[in-house]
C-alpha cells in the first residue's frame, strides 16, 4: 500500500514538473492551435503575431523569475542555430517543408517565430534539467559529445548532396550514451533511467506536437500540401538526433555532473 501511495505521489509530481518544464513550448503550441481557428487581428500577420507573442512571453518569464538568464541564453543559441537550418531547409532548391502563410518579420522563406519552436525544445531541456536536478553516470568525454552533435548538425545539411550518415550517427550515439544513466529527483530521492530512453520518449512527444502544429497550418511538408495527414513516423529519427543536438547544446551552460559530484550539493540516489 505504501509503495502504491509513493508511486502515485511521485507520478503526480512527475506530471506537474514536466508541465512546468514545458511552459514555453506549451504556450507556443496552444497559441498555434488557437490562432489556426480564431485569429481576429487584421493588421498583423499570424506568423508575426506568434513571433511577438513568443518574445513577450520570454520577457514575462524572465521578469517573474520563472526562467533564469542562463535558460534565456540557451533559447537564444537555439534560435540562431535553428534559423540557419530553417533557411537552408526551406530554400527554393531544397523545400523540405514550407510556411504557407504570409509574414513580414522573417528572413527569406522563414518567419522569425520558427526559431522559437526549436528554442522551446532547448527551453524544455534546460528547465527540466534544473527542475529534476539531473545527474549522470558513465557520461562520455565532453569533447566526444561535441564532435558527435557537430556531425549531426552538418548531416542535416550535407545529406541533400552526399551520403546520408544518420544511421551511423545513431549507432555512434548508442555506443557513446548506451550505458549512460540519468538520475532525476521526484521528491526526496533520485530515480534513474537510460538516457537514450529519455531522448526517445521526448522525441515521440515532439512528433505528437509536430502533428498538431502541421494540422494548425504553422508549417507543412510536401505530402501535406493538398490535404493534412499524419507526419511519417520516420521523422522520429530526425527528432532523436535533434534531441541529442539539443541536449549537448544545453550542456554548454549546464555541465553534466556525476550523481555523486560534490558540486551538485544534493543527496544520493536511491
mmCIF file of N, CA and C in Angstrom, residues 143-202:
data_model
loop_
_atom_site.group_PDB
_atom_site.id
_atom_site.type_symbol
_atom_site.label_atom_id
_atom_site.label_comp_id
_atom_site.label_asym_id
_atom_site.label_seq_id
_atom_site.Cartn_x
_atom_site.Cartn_y
_atom_site.Cartn_z
ATOM 1 N N UNK A 143 34.262 16.316 -25.006
ATOM 2 C CA UNK A 143 34.693 16.658 -26.362
ATOM 3 C C UNK A 143 34.062 15.721 -27.398
ATOM 4 N N UNK A 144 33.894 14.439 -27.017
ATOM 5 C CA UNK A 144 33.331 13.471 -27.967
ATOM 6 C C UNK A 144 31.869 13.773 -28.260
ATOM 7 N N UNK A 145 31.130 14.279 -27.262
ATOM 8 C CA UNK A 145 29.725 14.625 -27.494
ATOM 9 C C UNK A 145 29.613 15.830 -28.424
ATOM 10 N N UNK A 146 30.550 16.773 -28.283
ATOM 11 C CA UNK A 146 30.543 17.949 -29.152
ATOM 12 C C UNK A 146 30.840 17.539 -30.595
ATOM 13 N N UNK A 147 31.792 16.639 -30.777
ATOM 14 C CA UNK A 147 32.124 16.156 -32.121
ATOM 15 C C UNK A 147 30.911 15.462 -32.737
ATOM 16 N N UNK A 148 30.236 14.619 -31.944
ATOM 17 C CA UNK A 148 29.084 13.875 -32.464
ATOM 18 C C UNK A 148 27.967 14.808 -32.911
ATOM 19 N N UNK A 149 27.598 15.780 -32.087
ATOM 20 C CA UNK A 149 26.475 16.650 -32.462
ATOM 21 C C UNK A 149 26.862 17.626 -33.570
ATOM 22 N N UNK A 150 28.148 17.937 -33.695
ATOM 23 C CA UNK A 150 28.595 18.745 -34.836
ATOM 24 C C UNK A 150 28.352 17.987 -36.135
ATOM 25 N N UNK A 151 28.658 16.685 -36.124
ATOM 26 C CA UNK A 151 28.406 15.844 -37.293
ATOM 27 C C UNK A 151 26.902 15.709 -37.546
ATOM 28 N N UNK A 152 26.114 15.618 -36.487
ATOM 29 C CA UNK A 152 24.655 15.538 -36.634
ATOM 30 C C UNK A 152 24.122 16.797 -37.298
ATOM 31 N N UNK A 153 24.559 17.944 -36.808
ATOM 32 C CA UNK A 153 24.088 19.208 -37.378
ATOM 33 C C UNK A 153 24.521 19.329 -38.836
ATOM 34 N N UNK A 154 25.758 18.962 -39.132
ATOM 35 C CA UNK A 154 26.248 19.038 -40.511
ATOM 36 C C UNK A 154 25.452 18.115 -41.424
ATOM 37 N N UNK A 155 25.079 16.935 -40.910
ATOM 38 C CA UNK A 155 24.357 15.971 -41.743
ATOM 39 C C UNK A 155 22.968 16.460 -42.120
ATOM 40 N N UNK A 156 22.364 17.312 -41.298
ATOM 41 C CA UNK A 156 21.075 17.899 -41.659
ATOM 42 C C UNK A 156 21.179 18.695 -42.970
ATOM 43 N N UNK A 157 22.374 19.187 -43.270
ATOM 44 C CA UNK A 157 22.616 19.936 -44.499
ATOM 45 C C UNK A 157 23.174 19.031 -45.601
ATOM 46 N N UNK A 158 24.222 18.290 -45.262
ATOM 47 C CA UNK A 158 25.001 17.592 -46.300
ATOM 48 C C UNK A 158 24.287 16.392 -46.890
ATOM 49 N N UNK A 159 23.292 15.815 -46.172
ATOM 50 C CA UNK A 159 22.668 14.600 -46.709
ATOM 51 C C UNK A 159 21.881 14.884 -47.985
ATOM 52 N N UNK A 160 21.634 16.162 -48.269
ATOM 53 C CA UNK A 160 20.965 16.505 -49.522
ATOM 54 C C UNK A 160 21.909 16.387 -50.722
ATOM 55 N N UNK A 161 23.207 16.344 -50.470
ATOM 56 C CA UNK A 161 24.179 16.369 -51.563
ATOM 57 C C UNK A 161 25.106 15.154 -51.552
ATOM 58 N N UNK A 162 25.417 14.628 -50.374
ATOM 59 C CA UNK A 162 26.312 13.474 -50.268
ATOM 60 C C UNK A 162 25.633 12.397 -49.439
ATOM 61 N N UNK A 163 26.397 11.396 -49.055
ATOM 62 C CA UNK A 163 25.855 10.251 -48.329
ATOM 63 C C UNK A 163 25.207 10.673 -47.013
ATOM 64 N N UNK A 164 24.007 10.156 -46.768
ATOM 65 C CA UNK A 164 23.305 10.399 -45.512
ATOM 66 C C UNK A 164 23.853 9.428 -44.462
ATOM 67 N N UNK A 165 24.440 9.966 -43.396
ATOM 68 C CA UNK A 165 25.069 9.110 -42.379
ATOM 69 C C UNK A 165 24.257 9.058 -41.085
ATOM 70 N N UNK A 166 22.971 9.332 -41.139
ATOM 71 C CA UNK A 166 22.172 9.404 -39.905
ATOM 72 C C UNK A 166 22.189 8.100 -39.132
ATOM 73 N N UNK A 167 22.179 6.950 -39.843
ATOM 74 C CA UNK A 167 22.163 5.680 -39.126
ATOM 75 C C UNK A 167 23.506 5.415 -38.463
ATOM 76 N N UNK A 168 24.578 5.853 -39.096
ATOM 77 C CA UNK A 168 25.897 5.737 -38.450
ATOM 78 C C UNK A 168 25.960 6.638 -37.218
ATOM 79 N N UNK A 169 25.341 7.804 -37.297
ATOM 80 C CA UNK A 169 25.310 8.722 -36.162
ATOM 81 C C UNK A 169 24.480 8.151 -35.018
ATOM 82 N N UNK A 170 23.373 7.493 -35.352
ATOM 83 C CA UNK A 170 22.562 6.856 -34.315
ATOM 84 C C UNK A 170 23.342 5.726 -33.653
ATOM 85 N N UNK A 171 24.048 4.934 -34.477
ATOM 86 C CA UNK A 171 24.870 3.854 -33.911
ATOM 87 C C UNK A 171 25.946 4.420 -32.992
ATOM 88 N N UNK A 172 26.567 5.520 -33.412
ATOM 89 C CA UNK A 172 27.599 6.152 -32.588
ATOM 90 C C UNK A 172 27.002 6.667 -31.277
ATOM 91 N N UNK A 173 25.780 7.204 -31.357
ATOM 92 C CA UNK A 173 25.144 7.713 -30.139
ATOM 93 C C UNK A 173 24.852 6.584 -29.152
ATOM 94 N N UNK A 174 24.462 5.418 -29.668
ATOM 95 C CA UNK A 174 24.185 4.280 -28.792
ATOM 96 C C UNK A 174 25.462 3.750 -28.158
ATOM 97 N N UNK A 175 26.559 3.785 -28.911
ATOM 98 C CA UNK A 175 27.844 3.361 -28.353
ATOM 99 C C UNK A 175 28.319 4.326 -27.266
ATOM 100 N N UNK A 176 28.118 5.614 -27.495
ATOM 101 C CA UNK A 176 28.593 6.628 -26.557
ATOM 102 C C UNK A 176 27.693 6.772 -25.335
ATOM 103 N N UNK A 177 26.376 6.718 -25.560
ATOM 104 C CA UNK A 177 25.427 7.017 -24.485
ATOM 105 C C UNK A 177 24.637 5.799 -24.011
ATOM 106 N N UNK A 178 24.879 4.649 -24.621
ATOM 107 C CA UNK A 178 24.084 3.465 -24.275
ATOM 108 C C UNK A 178 24.171 3.071 -22.815
ATOM 109 N N UNK A 179 25.311 3.337 -22.164
ATOM 110 C CA UNK A 179 25.473 2.965 -20.756
ATOM 111 C C UNK A 179 25.154 4.111 -19.798
ATOM 112 N N UNK A 180 24.837 5.284 -20.355
ATOM 113 C CA UNK A 180 24.615 6.457 -19.510
ATOM 114 C C UNK A 180 23.254 6.358 -18.826
ATOM 115 N N UNK A 181 23.265 6.504 -17.514
ATOM 116 C CA UNK A 181 22.029 6.575 -16.743
ATOM 117 C C UNK A 181 21.802 8.023 -16.340
ATOM 118 N N UNK A 182 20.558 8.469 -16.446
ATOM 119 C CA UNK A 182 20.195 9.810 -15.993
ATOM 120 C C UNK A 182 19.402 9.678 -14.697
ATOM 121 N N UNK A 183 19.806 10.433 -13.691
ATOM 122 C CA UNK A 183 19.152 10.427 -12.388
ATOM 123 C C UNK A 183 18.312 11.698 -12.263
ATOM 124 N N UNK A 184 17.090 11.543 -11.821
ATOM 125 C CA UNK A 184 16.190 12.686 -11.705
ATOM 126 C C UNK A 184 15.432 12.598 -10.391
ATOM 127 N N UNK A 185 15.326 13.735 -9.722
ATOM 128 C CA UNK A 185 14.706 13.758 -8.398
ATOM 129 C C UNK A 185 13.217 14.028 -8.529
ATOM 130 N N UNK A 186 12.421 13.126 -7.986
ATOM 131 C CA UNK A 186 10.982 13.297 -7.969
ATOM 132 C C UNK A 186 10.545 14.080 -6.729
ATOM 133 N N UNK A 187 11.043 13.629 -5.571
ATOM 134 C CA UNK A 187 10.687 14.273 -4.313
ATOM 135 C C UNK A 187 11.912 14.326 -3.418
ATOM 136 N N UNK A 188 12.160 13.271 -2.650
ATOM 137 C CA UNK A 188 13.307 13.244 -1.750
ATOM 138 C C UNK A 188 14.470 12.448 -2.303
ATOM 139 N N UNK A 189 14.188 11.549 -3.204
ATOM 140 C CA UNK A 189 15.224 10.668 -3.731
ATOM 141 C C UNK A 189 15.296 10.787 -5.247
ATOM 142 N N UNK A 190 16.375 10.284 -5.814
ATOM 143 C CA UNK A 190 16.549 10.270 -7.263
ATOM 144 C C UNK A 190 16.103 8.916 -7.826
ATOM 145 N N UNK A 191 15.454 8.962 -8.941
ATOM 146 C CA UNK A 191 15.166 7.764 -9.733
ATOM 147 C C UNK A 191 16.108 7.778 -10.929
ATOM 148 N N UNK A 192 16.143 6.702 -11.673
ATOM 149 C CA UNK A 192 17.052 6.669 -12.816
ATOM 150 C C UNK A 192 16.430 5.935 -13.995
ATOM 151 N N UNK A 193 16.960 6.244 -15.162
ATOM 152 C CA UNK A 193 16.565 5.555 -16.384
ATOM 153 C C UNK A 193 17.678 5.745 -17.409
ATOM 154 N N UNK A 194 17.743 4.900 -18.445
ATOM 155 C CA UNK A 194 18.749 5.101 -19.502
ATOM 156 C C UNK A 194 18.503 6.423 -20.229
ATOM 157 N N UNK A 195 19.566 7.177 -20.454
ATOM 158 C CA UNK A 195 19.428 8.486 -21.087
ATOM 159 C C UNK A 195 18.814 8.383 -22.478
ATOM 160 N N UNK A 196 19.210 7.376 -23.255
ATOM 161 C CA UNK A 196 18.689 7.271 -24.628
ATOM 162 C C UNK A 196 17.187 6.981 -24.622
ATOM 163 N N UNK A 197 16.692 6.289 -23.589
ATOM 164 C CA UNK A 197 15.252 6.054 -23.479
ATOM 165 C C UNK A 197 14.535 7.383 -23.258
ATOM 166 N N UNK A 198 15.125 8.230 -22.421
ATOM 167 C CA UNK A 198 14.559 9.563 -22.205
ATOM 168 C C UNK A 198 14.507 10.361 -23.489
ATOM 169 N N UNK A 199 15.581 10.303 -24.279
ATOM 170 C CA UNK A 199 15.599 11.014 -25.561
ATOM 171 C C UNK A 199 14.504 10.509 -26.489
ATOM 172 N N UNK A 200 14.328 9.191 -26.542
ATOM 173 C CA UNK A 200 13.305 8.618 -27.418
ATOM 174 C C UNK A 200 11.906 9.046 -26.995
ATOM 175 N N UNK A 201 11.659 9.082 -25.691
ATOM 176 C CA UNK A 201 10.344 9.492 -25.199
ATOM 177 C C UNK A 201 10.055 10.950 -25.541
ATOM 178 N N UNK A 202 11.052 11.807 -25.383
ATOM 179 C CA UNK A 202 10.863 13.221 -25.716
ATOM 180 C C UNK A 202 10.689 13.387 -27.223
#
